[in-house]
Coordinates of C-alpha atoms in Angstrom, one line a residue:
Chain A
M1 CA 0.0 0.0 0.0
K2 CA 1.2 3.5 -0.7
I3 CA 1.2 5.2 2.7
I4 CA 2.0 8.8 3.8
I5 CA 2.9 9.3 7.4
A6 CA 1.9 12.9 8.0
G7 CA 3.9 13.9 11.1
A8 CA 7.0 11.8 11.5
G9 CA 7.6 12.4 15.2
A10 CA 8.0 9.6 17.7
M11 CA 4.8 7.8 16.9
G12 CA 4.8 8.5 13.2
S13 CA 8.3 7.2 13.0
R14 CA 7.3 3.9 14.7
F15 CA 4.3 3.4 12.4
G16 CA 6.3 4.3 9.3
L17 CA 9.2 2.1 10.2
M18 CA 7.1 -0.9 10.9
L19 CA 5.0 -0.5 7.8
H20 CA 8.1 0.0 5.7
R21 CA 9.7 -3.2 7.0
A22 CA 6.5 -5.0 6.0
N23 CA 7.1 -3.8 2.4
H24 CA 4.6 -1.0 2.2
E25 CA 5.6 2.0 0.2
V26 CA 6.0 4.6 3.0
V27 CA 6.7 8.3 2.7
F28 CA 7.2 10.6 5.6
V29 CA 6.0 14.2 5.6
D30 CA 7.1 16.4 8.5
G31 CA 8.1 20.0 9.4
W32 CA 11.2 19.5 11.5
Q33 CA 14.1 20.2 9.1
D34 CA 16.9 18.7 11.2
H35 CA 15.0 15.5 11.5
I36 CA 14.3 15.5 7.8
D37 CA 18.0 16.2 6.9
E38 CA 19.2 13.4 9.2
I39 CA 16.8 10.8 7.8
N40 CA 17.7 11.8 4.2
K41 CA 21.4 11.6 5.0
N42 CA 21.6 8.6 7.3
G43 CA 18.2 6.9 7.3
L44 CA 15.8 6.6 10.2
Q45 CA 17.8 5.1 13.1
A46 CA 15.9 3.1 15.6
N47 CA 16.6 1.1 18.7
F48 CA 13.8 -1.5 18.0
N49 CA 13.3 -3.6 21.1
G50 CA 17.0 -3.5 21.8
E51 CA 18.3 -4.0 18.3
E52 CA 19.9 -1.0 16.4
I53 CA 18.4 -0.8 13.0
V54 CA 18.5 1.8 10.1
E55 CA 15.8 2.1 7.5
N56 CA 16.0 4.3 4.4
I57 CA 12.5 5.9 4.1
P58 CA 11.8 9.0 1.9
I59 CA 11.0 12.1 4.0
Y60 CA 9.9 15.5 2.8
N61 CA 9.3 18.8 4.4
Q62 CA 5.6 19.7 4.2
N63 CA 6.6 22.9 2.5
E64 CA 8.2 21.0 -0.5
I65 CA 5.3 18.7 -1.3
S66 CA 5.2 19.9 -4.8
K67 CA 8.4 17.9 -5.3
I68 CA 6.6 14.7 -4.6
N69 CA 4.8 12.7 -7.3
Y70 CA 3.0 10.2 -5.2
S71 CA -0.7 9.3 -4.9
A72 CA -1.4 7.8 -1.6
D73 CA -3.7 5.0 -0.8
L74 CA -3.6 5.8 2.9
V75 CA -2.5 8.8 5.0
I76 CA -1.9 8.3 8.7
L77 CA -2.1 11.5 10.6
F78 CA 0.3 11.8 13.5
T79 CA 1.0 15.5 13.8
K80 CA 0.6 17.5 17.0
A81 CA -3.0 18.6 17.2
M82 CA -2.2 22.3 16.4
Q83 CA -0.3 21.3 13.3
L84 CA -3.1 19.2 11.8
D85 CA -4.9 21.9 9.7
N86 CA -1.6 23.1 8.2
M87 CA -0.4 19.6 7.4
L88 CA -3.7 18.7 5.7
Q89 CA -3.4 21.9 3.6
S90 CA 0.2 20.9 2.7
I91 CA -0.6 17.4 1.6
S92 CA -4.0 18.0 0.0
N93 CA -2.6 17.5 -3.5
L94 CA -1.4 14.0 -2.7
L95 CA -4.9 12.9 -1.8
H96 CA -7.1 11.4 -4.5
E97 CA -10.8 10.7 -4.2
R98 CA -10.3 7.3 -2.6
T99 CA -7.3 8.0 -0.3
K100 CA -8.2 6.8 3.1
V101 CA -7.1 9.1 6.0
L102 CA -6.6 7.6 9.4
C103 CA -6.3 10.0 12.3
L104 CA -4.3 8.8 15.3
L105 CA -3.8 12.1 17.0
N106 CA -4.4 12.7 20.7
G107 CA -7.4 14.7 21.6
I108 CA -11.0 15.0 20.2
G109 CA -12.8 16.8 17.4
H110 CA -10.1 16.4 14.8
E111 CA -12.7 15.0 12.3
D112 CA -14.1 18.6 12.2
T113 CA -10.8 19.7 10.7
I114 CA -10.1 16.7 8.5
E115 CA -13.6 17.0 6.9
K116 CA -12.5 20.3 5.4
Y117 CA -10.0 18.4 3.2
V118 CA -11.2 14.8 3.0
P119 CA -14.6 13.3 2.0
Y120 CA -16.3 12.1 5.2
D121 CA -16.5 8.5 3.8
N122 CA -12.7 8.3 3.6
I123 CA -12.0 9.3 7.2
L124 CA -11.1 6.8 9.8
L125 CA -10.5 7.6 13.5
G126 CA -8.3 5.5 15.7
N127 CA -6.8 5.2 19.1
T128 CA -3.4 3.7 19.7
M129 CA -1.7 2.2 22.8
W130 CA 1.7 2.0 21.1
T131 CA 4.4 4.1 22.6
S132 CA 7.6 5.6 21.2
G133 CA 10.3 8.0 22.1
I134 CA 12.3 10.4 20.0
E135 CA 16.0 10.6 20.9
G136 CA 17.0 13.3 18.6
P137 CA 16.8 14.2 14.9
G138 CA 16.5 10.9 12.9
K139 CA 16.6 8.7 16.0
V140 CA 13.8 6.9 17.8
K141 CA 13.5 4.3 20.6
L142 CA 10.8 1.7 20.1
F143 CA 10.1 -0.6 22.9
G144 CA 7.2 -2.8 24.0
D145 CA 3.9 -3.8 22.5
G146 CA 0.8 -1.9 21.6
S147 CA -2.4 -2.0 19.6
V148 CA -4.6 0.2 17.4
D149 CA -8.4 0.4 17.5
L150 CA -10.0 2.1 14.5
Q151 CA -13.3 2.7 12.8
N152 CA -14.7 4.3 9.6
L153 CA -16.7 7.5 10.2
G154 CA -18.8 7.1 7.1
V155 CA -21.8 4.8 7.4
G156 CA -21.3 1.6 5.4
Q157 CA -17.5 2.2 5.0
K158 CA -16.4 -0.7 7.2
Q159 CA -14.6 -2.2 4.2
I160 CA -12.1 0.6 4.1
A161 CA -11.4 0.1 7.8
N162 CA -10.8 -3.5 7.2
E163 CA -8.3 -2.7 4.4
V164 CA -6.4 -0.4 6.7
I165 CA -6.5 -3.0 9.5
E166 CA -5.0 -5.6 7.2
A167 CA -2.2 -3.3 6.1
L168 CA -1.4 -2.4 9.8
N169 CA -1.5 -6.1 10.8
Q170 CA 1.0 -7.0 8.1
A171 CA 3.3 -4.8 10.0
G172 CA 2.6 -6.3 13.4
L173 CA 0.7 -3.2 14.6
N174 CA -2.1 -5.2 16.2
A175 CA -5.0 -3.3 14.7
Q176 CA -8.6 -4.2 15.3
Y177 CA -12.0 -2.9 14.4
S178 CA -13.8 -0.8 16.9
S179 CA -17.6 -0.4 16.8
N180 CA -17.5 2.6 19.0
I181 CA -14.3 4.5 18.4
L182 CA -15.7 7.9 19.4
S183 CA -16.5 6.5 22.8
S184 CA -12.9 5.2 23.1
I185 CA -11.5 8.5 22.0
Y186 CA -13.7 10.4 24.4
K187 CA -12.7 8.0 27.2
K188 CA -9.0 8.6 26.5
A189 CA -9.7 12.3 26.3
C190 CA -11.3 12.2 29.8
V191 CA -8.0 10.9 31.1
N192 CA -6.0 13.5 29.2
G193 CA -8.5 16.2 30.0
T194 CA -8.0 15.7 33.7
M195 CA -4.4 14.6 34.3
N196 CA -2.8 16.8 31.6
G197 CA -4.1 20.1 32.6
L198 CA -4.3 19.5 36.3
C199 CA -0.8 18.2 36.7
T200 CA 0.5 21.0 34.5
I201 CA -1.2 23.8 36.4
L202 CA -0.5 22.2 39.8
D203 CA 3.1 21.3 38.9
C204 CA 2.9 17.7 40.1
N205 CA 2.9 14.1 38.8
I206 CA -0.1 11.9 38.4
A207 CA 0.3 10.0 41.7
D208 CA 0.8 13.2 43.7
F209 CA -2.4 14.6 42.4
G210 CA -4.2 11.3 43.1
K211 CA -3.1 11.5 46.7
T212 CA -4.8 14.9 47.4
S213 CA -8.2 15.0 49.0
Y214 CA -9.6 17.1 46.1
E215 CA -8.9 14.7 43.3
D216 CA -12.3 13.0 43.3
R217 CA -14.4 16.2 43.2
I218 CA -12.3 17.9 40.6
I219 CA -12.1 14.9 38.2
N220 CA -15.9 14.3 38.7
Q221 CA -16.7 17.9 37.6
I222 CA -14.4 17.7 34.5
V223 CA -15.6 14.2 33.5
D224 CA -19.3 15.3 33.9
E225 CA -18.6 18.1 31.3
F226 CA -17.0 15.6 28.9
I227 CA -20.0 13.3 29.3
A228 CA -22.5 16.0 28.8
I229 CA -20.9 17.0 25.5
A230 CA -20.5 13.4 24.4
D231 CA -24.1 12.8 25.2
A232 CA -25.2 15.8 23.0
Q233 CA -23.4 14.0 20.1
N234 CA -24.9 10.6 21.0
I235 CA -21.5 9.2 22.0
P236 CA -22.2 6.8 24.9
L237 CA -19.8 7.0 27.8
N238 CA -19.8 5.1 31.1
K239 CA -18.8 7.4 33.9
D240 CA -17.8 4.7 36.4
E241 CA -15.5 3.1 33.8
I242 CA -13.9 6.5 33.1
L243 CA -13.3 7.4 36.7
D244 CA -11.8 3.9 37.3
Q245 CA -9.4 4.4 34.4
I246 CA -8.4 7.9 35.6
K247 CA -7.9 6.6 39.2
S248 CA -5.9 3.6 38.0
S249 CA -3.4 6.1 36.5
Y250 CA -2.5 7.2 40.0
N251 CA -0.9 3.8 40.5
L252 CA 2.8 4.2 41.3
E253 CA 3.6 0.9 39.5
T254 CA 2.0 2.0 36.2
I255 CA 2.1 5.6 35.2
G256 CA 1.7 7.4 38.6
L257 CA 5.2 8.8 38.7
H258 CA 4.8 10.1 35.1
Y259 CA 4.4 13.8 34.4
P260 CA 1.8 14.0 31.6
S261 CA 2.8 15.0 28.1
M262 CA 1.3 18.5 28.5
Y263 CA 3.5 19.0 31.6
Q264 CA 6.5 18.0 29.5
D265 CA 5.5 20.2 26.6
L266 CA 4.8 23.3 28.7
I267 CA 6.7 23.2 31.9
I268 CA 9.8 21.3 30.8
N269 CA 10.1 22.3 27.1
H270 CA 8.2 25.6 27.0
R271 CA 6.1 24.5 24.1
L272 CA 2.5 25.2 23.2
T273 CA 0.1 22.6 24.7
E274 CA -2.7 20.7 23.1
I275 CA -5.3 22.0 25.6
D276 CA -7.5 23.4 22.7
Y277 CA -7.8 19.9 21.4
I278 CA -8.8 18.3 24.7
N279 CA -10.7 20.5 27.2
G280 CA -10.9 23.3 24.6
V281 CA -13.1 21.1 22.4
I282 CA -15.5 20.6 25.3
V283 CA -15.7 24.4 25.7
R284 CA -16.4 25.0 22.0
K285 CA -18.9 22.2 21.7
G286 CA -20.5 23.5 25.0
E287 CA -21.1 26.8 23.3
Q288 CA -22.5 25.1 20.3
Y289 CA -24.9 22.9 22.3
Q290 CA -25.5 25.5 25.0
I291 CA -24.1 23.3 27.8
A292 CA -22.1 24.9 30.6
T293 CA -18.5 23.7 30.9
P294 CA -17.0 26.0 33.5
Y295 CA -14.2 23.6 34.7
C296 CA -13.0 22.9 31.2
T297 CA -13.2 26.6 30.3
F298 CA -11.3 27.8 33.4
L299 CA -8.7 25.0 33.0
T300 CA -8.2 25.9 29.3
E301 CA -7.9 29.6 30.2
L302 CA -5.4 28.8 33.0
I303 CA -3.2 26.7 30.7
H304 CA -3.3 29.3 27.9
T305 CA -2.4 32.0 30.5
K306 CA 0.5 29.8 31.7
E307 CA 1.7 29.5 28.1
E308 CA 1.7 33.2 27.8
L309 CA 3.5 33.7 31.1
L310 CA 6.2 31.3 29.9
G311 CA 6.5 33.2 26.7
V312 CA 5.5 30.3 24.4
K313 CA 2.6 32.1 22.6
Chain B
M1 CA -9.8 53.3 76.1
K2 CA -8.9 49.8 77.1
I3 CA -8.0 48.0 73.9
I4 CA -7.1 44.4 73.1
I5 CA -5.3 43.8 69.8
A6 CA -6.2 40.2 69.1
G7 CA -3.5 39.2 66.6
A8 CA -0.3 41.1 67.0
G9 CA 1.2 40.4 63.6
A10 CA 2.3 43.2 61.2
M11 CA -0.9 45.1 61.1
G12 CA -1.9 44.4 64.7
S13 CA 1.4 45.7 65.9
R14 CA 1.0 48.9 63.9
F15 CA -2.4 49.6 65.3
G16 CA -1.4 48.6 68.8
L17 CA 1.8 50.8 68.7
M18 CA 0.0 53.9 67.4
L19 CA -2.9 53.5 69.9
H20 CA -0.4 53.0 72.7
R21 CA 1.5 56.1 71.8
A22 CA -1.8 58.0 71.9
N23 CA -2.1 56.9 75.6
H24 CA -4.7 54.2 75.1
E25 CA -4.3 51.1 77.4
V26 CA -3.3 48.6 74.8
V27 CA -2.8 44.8 75.4
F28 CA -1.7 42.4 72.7
V29 CA -2.9 38.8 72.5
D30 CA -1.2 36.5 70.0
G31 CA -0.1 32.9 69.5
W32 CA 3.5 33.3 68.2
Q33 CA 5.6 32.6 71.3
D34 CA 9.0 34.0 69.9
H35 CA 7.2 37.2 69.1
I36 CA 5.6 37.4 72.6
D37 CA 8.9 36.6 74.3
E38 CA 10.8 39.2 72.4
I39 CA 8.2 41.9 73.1
N40 CA 8.1 41.0 76.8
K41 CA 11.9 41.1 77.0
N42 CA 12.8 44.1 74.8
G43 CA 9.5 45.8 73.9
L44 CA 8.0 46.2 70.5
Q45 CA 10.7 47.5 68.2
A46 CA 9.6 49.5 65.2
N47 CA 11.1 51.5 62.4
F48 CA 8.3 54.1 62.4
N49 CA 8.7 56.1 59.2
G50 CA 12.5 56.0 59.5
E51 CA 12.8 56.5 63.2
E52 CA 13.8 53.5 65.4
I53 CA 11.4 53.4 68.4
V54 CA 10.6 50.9 71.2
E55 CA 7.4 50.7 73.0
N56 CA 6.7 48.5 76.1
I57 CA 3.2 47.0 75.5
P58 CA 1.9 44.0 77.4
I59 CA 1.5 40.9 75.3
Y60 CA 0.0 37.5 76.2
N61 CA -0.2 34.2 74.5
Q62 CA -3.8 33.4 73.8
N63 CA -3.4 30.2 75.7
E64 CA -2.7 32.1 79.0
I65 CA -5.6 34.6 78.9
S66 CA -6.6 33.4 82.4
K67 CA -3.6 35.3 83.7
I68 CA -5.0 38.6 82.5
N69 CA -7.4 40.6 84.6
Y70 CA -8.6 43.1 82.0
S71 CA -11.9 44.1 80.8
A72 CA -11.7 45.6 77.3
D73 CA -13.7 48.5 75.9
L74 CA -12.6 47.6 72.4
V75 CA -11.2 44.5 70.8
I76 CA -9.6 44.9 67.4
L77 CA -9.4 41.6 65.5
F78 CA -6.3 41.3 63.4
T79 CA -5.6 37.5 63.2
K80 CA -5.2 35.4 60.1
A81 CA -8.7 34.4 59.0
M82 CA -8.3 30.8 60.0
Q83 CA -7.2 31.7 63.5
L84 CA -10.2 33.9 64.2
D85 CA -12.6 31.4 65.7
N86 CA -9.8 30.1 68.0
M87 CA -8.8 33.6 69.1
L88 CA -12.4 34.6 69.9
Q89 CA -12.7 31.5 72.0
S90 CA -9.5 32.4 73.8
I91 CA -10.4 36.0 74.6
S92 CA -14.2 35.5 75.3
N93 CA -13.7 35.9 79.0
L94 CA -12.2 39.4 78.5
L95 CA -15.3 40.6 76.7
H96 CA -18.1 42.3 78.7
E97 CA -21.6 43.0 77.5
R98 CA -20.6 46.3 76.0
T99 CA -17.2 45.5 74.6
K100 CA -17.0 46.7 71.0
V101 CA -15.4 44.3 68.6
L102 CA -13.9 45.7 65.4
C103 CA -12.9 43.2 62.7
L104 CA -10.2 44.3 60.3
L105 CA -9.3 40.9 58.9
N106 CA -8.9 40.3 55.2
G107 CA -11.7 38.4 53.6
I108 CA -15.4 38.2 53.9
G109 CA -18.0 36.6 56.1
H110 CA -16.1 36.9 59.4
E111 CA -19.3 38.4 61.0
D112 CA -20.7 34.8 60.9
T113 CA -17.9 33.7 63.1
I114 CA -17.8 36.7 65.4
E115 CA -21.5 36.5 66.1
K116 CA -21.0 33.2 67.9
Y117 CA -19.1 35.1 70.6
V118 CA -20.2 38.7 70.4
P119 CA -23.7 40.4 70.5
Y120 CA -24.5 41.6 67.0
D121 CA -25.0 45.1 68.2
N122 CA -21.3 45.3 69.4
I123 CA -19.8 44.2 66.1
L124 CA -18.0 46.6 63.8
L125 CA -16.6 45.8 60.4
G126 CA -13.8 47.7 58.8
N127 CA -11.4 47.9 56.0
T128 CA -8.0 49.4 56.3
M129 CA -5.5 50.8 53.8
W130 CA -2.6 50.9 56.2
T131 CA 0.3 48.6 55.5
S132 CA 2.9 47.1 57.7
G133 CA 5.8 44.6 57.6
I134 CA 7.1 42.2 60.2
E135 CA 10.9 41.9 60.2
G136 CA 11.1 39.2 62.8
P137 CA 10.0 38.5 66.3
G138 CA 9.2 41.8 68.1
K139 CA 10.2 43.9 65.1
V140 CA 8.1 45.8 62.6
K141 CA 8.6 48.3 59.9
L142 CA 5.9 50.9 59.6
F143 CA 6.0 53.3 56.6
G144 CA 3.6 55.5 54.8
D145 CA 0.0 56.6 55.3
G146 CA -3.3 54.8 55.5
S147 CA -6.9 55.0 56.6
V148 CA -9.6 52.9 58.1
D149 CA -13.3 52.8 57.1
L150 CA -15.7 51.2 59.5
Q151 CA -19.3 50.7 60.3
N152 CA -21.5 49.2 63.0
L153 CA -23.4 46.0 62.0
G154 CA -26.3 46.6 64.4
V155 CA -29.0 48.9 63.3
G156 CA -28.9 52.2 65.3
Q157 CA -25.4 51.5 66.7
K158 CA -23.7 54.3 64.8
Q159 CA -22.7 55.8 68.2
I160 CA -20.4 52.9 69.0
A161 CA -18.8 53.3 65.5
N162 CA -18.2 57.0 66.3
E163 CA -16.6 56.1 69.7
V164 CA -14.1 53.8 67.9
I165 CA -13.4 56.3 65.2
E166 CA -12.6 58.9 67.8
A167 CA -10.2 56.5 69.6
L168 CA -8.4 55.6 66.3
N169 CA -8.2 59.2 65.2
Q170 CA -6.5 60.2 68.5
A171 CA -3.8 57.8 67.3
G172 CA -3.6 59.3 63.8
L173 CA -5.1 56.2 62.2
N174 CA -7.4 58.2 59.9
A175 CA -10.6 56.4 60.6
Q176 CA -13.9 57.4 59.1
Y177 CA -17.4 56.2 59.1
S178 CA -18.6 54.2 56.2
S179 CA -22.3 53.8 55.3
N180 CA -21.7 50.8 53.2
I181 CA -18.8 48.8 54.7
L182 CA -20.0 45.5 53.4
S183 CA -19.8 46.8 49.9
S184 CA -16.2 48.0 50.5
I185 CA -15.3 44.7 52.0
Y186 CA -16.7 42.8 49.1
K187 CA -15.0 45.1 46.7
K188 CA -11.7 44.5 48.3
A189 CA -12.5 40.8 48.4
C190 CA -13.0 40.9 44.6
V191 CA -9.4 42.1 44.2
N192 CA -8.1 39.5 46.6
G193 CA -10.4 36.8 45.2
T194 CA -8.9 37.3 41.7
M195 CA -5.2 38.3 42.2
N196 CA -4.4 36.1 45.2
G197 CA -5.6 32.8 43.9
L198 CA -4.7 33.4 40.3
C199 CA -1.1 34.6 40.9
T200 CA -0.6 31.8 43.3
I201 CA -1.8 29.0 41.0
L202 CA -0.1 30.6 38.0
D203 CA 3.1 31.4 39.8
C204 CA 3.3 35.0 38.6
N205 CA 3.1 38.6 39.9
I206 CA 0.1 40.9 39.4
A207 CA 1.5 42.8 36.4
D208 CA 2.5 39.6 34.6
F209 CA -1.1 38.2 35.0
G210 CA -2.5 41.5 33.8
K211 CA -0.4 41.3 30.6
T212 CA -2.0 38.0 29.5
S213 CA -4.8 38.0 27.0
Y214 CA -7.0 35.9 29.4
E215 CA -7.0 38.3 32.3
D216 CA -10.2 40.0 31.3
R217 CA -12.4 37.0 30.8
I218 CA -11.1 35.2 33.9
I219 CA -11.6 38.2 36.3
N220 CA -15.0 38.8 34.8
Q221 CA -16.2 35.3 35.6
I222 CA -14.9 35.5 39.2
V223 CA -16.2 39.0 39.8
D224 CA -19.6 37.9 38.5
E225 CA -19.8 35.2 41.1
F226 CA -18.9 37.6 43.9
I227 CA -21.5 40.1 42.7
A228 CA -24.2 37.4 42.5
I229 CA -23.5 36.4 46.1
A230 CA -23.4 40.0 47.3
D231 CA -26.6 40.6 45.5
A232 CA -28.3 37.7 47.3
Q233 CA -27.4 39.5 50.5
N234 CA -28.5 42.9 49.3
I235 CA -24.9 44.2 49.3
P236 CA -24.7 46.6 46.3
L237 CA -21.6 46.3 44.1
N238 CA -20.6 48.3 41.0
K239 CA -19.0 45.9 38.6
D240 CA -17.2 48.5 36.5
E241 CA -15.7 50.1 39.6
I242 CA -14.5 46.7 40.7
L243 CA -12.9 45.8 37.4
D244 CA -11.2 49.2 37.3
Q245 CA -9.8 48.6 40.7
I246 CA -8.5 45.1 39.8
K247 CA -7.0 46.4 36.5
S248 CA -5.4 49.3 38.2
S249 CA -3.5 46.8 40.4
Y250 CA -1.6 45.6 37.2
N251 CA 0.2 49.0 37.1
L252 CA 3.9 48.5 37.5
E253 CA 4.2 51.8 39.3
T254 CA 1.8 50.8 42.1
I255 CA 1.5 47.1 43.1
G256 CA 2.0 45.4 39.7
L257 CA 5.3 43.9 40.6
H258 CA 4.0 42.6 43.9
Y259 CA 3.3 38.9 44.5
P260 CA 0.0 38.8 46.5
S261 CA 0.0 37.7 50.2
M262 CA -1.4 34.3 49.3
Y263 CA 1.5 33.7 47.0
Q264 CA 3.9 34.7 49.8
D265 CA 2.0 32.5 52.3
L266 CA 1.8 29.4 50.1
I267 CA 4.6 29.4 47.5
I268 CA 7.3 31.3 49.5
N269 CA 6.5 30.3 53.1
H270 CA 4.6 27.1 52.6
R271 CA 1.8 28.2 54.9
L272 CA -1.9 27.6 54.7
T273 CA -3.7 30.2 52.6
E274 CA -6.8 32.3 53.4
I275 CA -8.7 31.0 50.3
D276 CA -11.6 29.7 52.5
Y277 CA -12.2 33.2 53.6
I278 CA -12.2 34.8 50.2
N279 CA -13.3 32.6 47.3
G280 CA -14.4 29.8 49.7
V281 CA -17.0 32.1 51.3
I282 CA -18.5 32.6 47.8
V283 CA -18.7 28.9 47.4
R284 CA -20.4 28.3 50.7
K285 CA -22.8 31.1 50.3
G286 CA -23.5 29.9 46.7
E287 CA -24.6 26.6 48.2
Q288 CA -26.7 28.4 50.7
Y289 CA -28.4 30.6 48.0
Q290 CA -28.4 28.0 45.2
I291 CA -26.1 30.1 43.0
A292 CA -23.5 28.4 40.8
T293 CA -20.0 29.6 41.6
P294 CA -17.8 27.3 39.5
Y295 CA -14.8 29.6 39.1
C296 CA -14.5 30.3 42.8
T297 CA -15.1 26.6 43.5
F298 CA -12.4 25.3 41.1
L299 CA -10.0 28.0 42.2
T300 CA -10.5 27.1 45.9
E301 CA -10.1 23.4 45.1
L302 CA -6.9 24.1 43.2
I303 CA -5.4 26.2 46.0
H304 CA -6.2 23.6 48.6
T305 CA -4.8 20.9 46.3
K306 CA -1.6 23.0 46.0
E307 CA -1.5 23.3 49.8
E308 CA -1.6 19.6 50.1
L309 CA 1.0 19.1 47.4
L310 CA 3.3 21.4 49.3
G311 CA 2.7 19.5 52.5
V312 CA 1.2 22.4 54.4
K313 CA -2.1 20.7 55.3

């Protein structure tokens, strides 16, 4: 299959590398020039479950797409949320009327952006449990196992989901069909929509937050807002399950000692956060559906204020 | 006049010292033993507008009130908000049926606590613009000018307010009668209820917060909640005036570079904050009046969570 990985960061590199090794025709598109230069010069270097490997995979800057003569069967979107619109604009010439587009970004509501560039029936949404780390330009570290759940957005388009699942499984990516991907995506967003913003604004790790006597009431308020917005879109969510999943993240033996990605982005690396694609989506959809979302609103405002205070906006 | 200063911190020391110098019979009651020991041994030492002075003023630990044989005409309350109830319990034996009690604490709703120990008709509420700094046990720094506004709570008790105003003015404390002290107290609480909690949770000074593009919408939400609660109690507030006052605090040439007292308490000194007596009062009265106060609620929860994270609870 001809596959474009749009966004060749840590996760995009993993998927591209595994698909390339399974003999798919993979092309990376990215915006990080040092990374692009290193891969063009020395290949993508990976520590792949302990083994040092190098794969030569074409990579282009999204600003030089005109150089590419390539008509993709599948695009896998792996940008940061705030880069999605720009990336879709950049690659729109590489899409034909039957190019399938699978979105594996964190956060919710990306379909609203993708729809501007891609026919609804060609869009697939997914959730992945794979992990990956970038070590520097052109270098990634890929350990452990993972999986991908995905689903077609268009009614009656299950066949295209199955084609993508087959391609991913040829590469060992453990893909499976989900009959309720929006519920899974919202469920994951509830975890991110609490731990990310709260640990960032409170300057703590997940377990430390979990030990405070206010964790329960704060996460309840935020999750209630996510559920109200999901409900307005007929996306079923089970609150008890969600609270269980959030609280299980406090566990020191799993990810409790972890500082969430938003903390790393903002507090450690002084980068813009993805808050607008997590809690901020709840705020926007709340305005649309006339549903009050004060906790998500205040948290989004606080994170944006912190971005400005740290000079990253 | 026989006056007890209940709470001999920075501001209590200023008032006690100035009243003592005007020949009132002042006694301090406090809970900080090093401060008490130093004042007992060497007197209260002050840099009073540049002049080093020492005044010998009796001071007692609130746990040894039984040693005092003193019947006060006036008690001025100057504790930290969370110490008020305990202080009133300690000194209750020193109050007679006509002892006037003037509350000059920061925050709102203290009358609900004072009423448990003092007849309503004897209670006075006030607001002060004096400042003061404590340099160490027994040592204060008193610079600049200030004023006090105060009012009787009991209907028809203006005479007792006038008696207190006269005593304060003998000491140069610039006291004046206010016909709407609750409005003034709420107005001040709006400034504290925004800048204190926000600068503390965002780790910034007042001017830095004021420069962000979110300041206006965040303070509007919080002030709206204060106004709704004031309104339910028939306390008139002018929103434009309040917003002006908050925004004038951003000025670098006044207090913009200042880190609010709550920031100093929690972030610098790892002490409990007074959030329960500012935004927390809005939350409690919101429950009582069935008025939604999500911004004050979330901010109060965040500050308490931060207290726990810093191990001060």
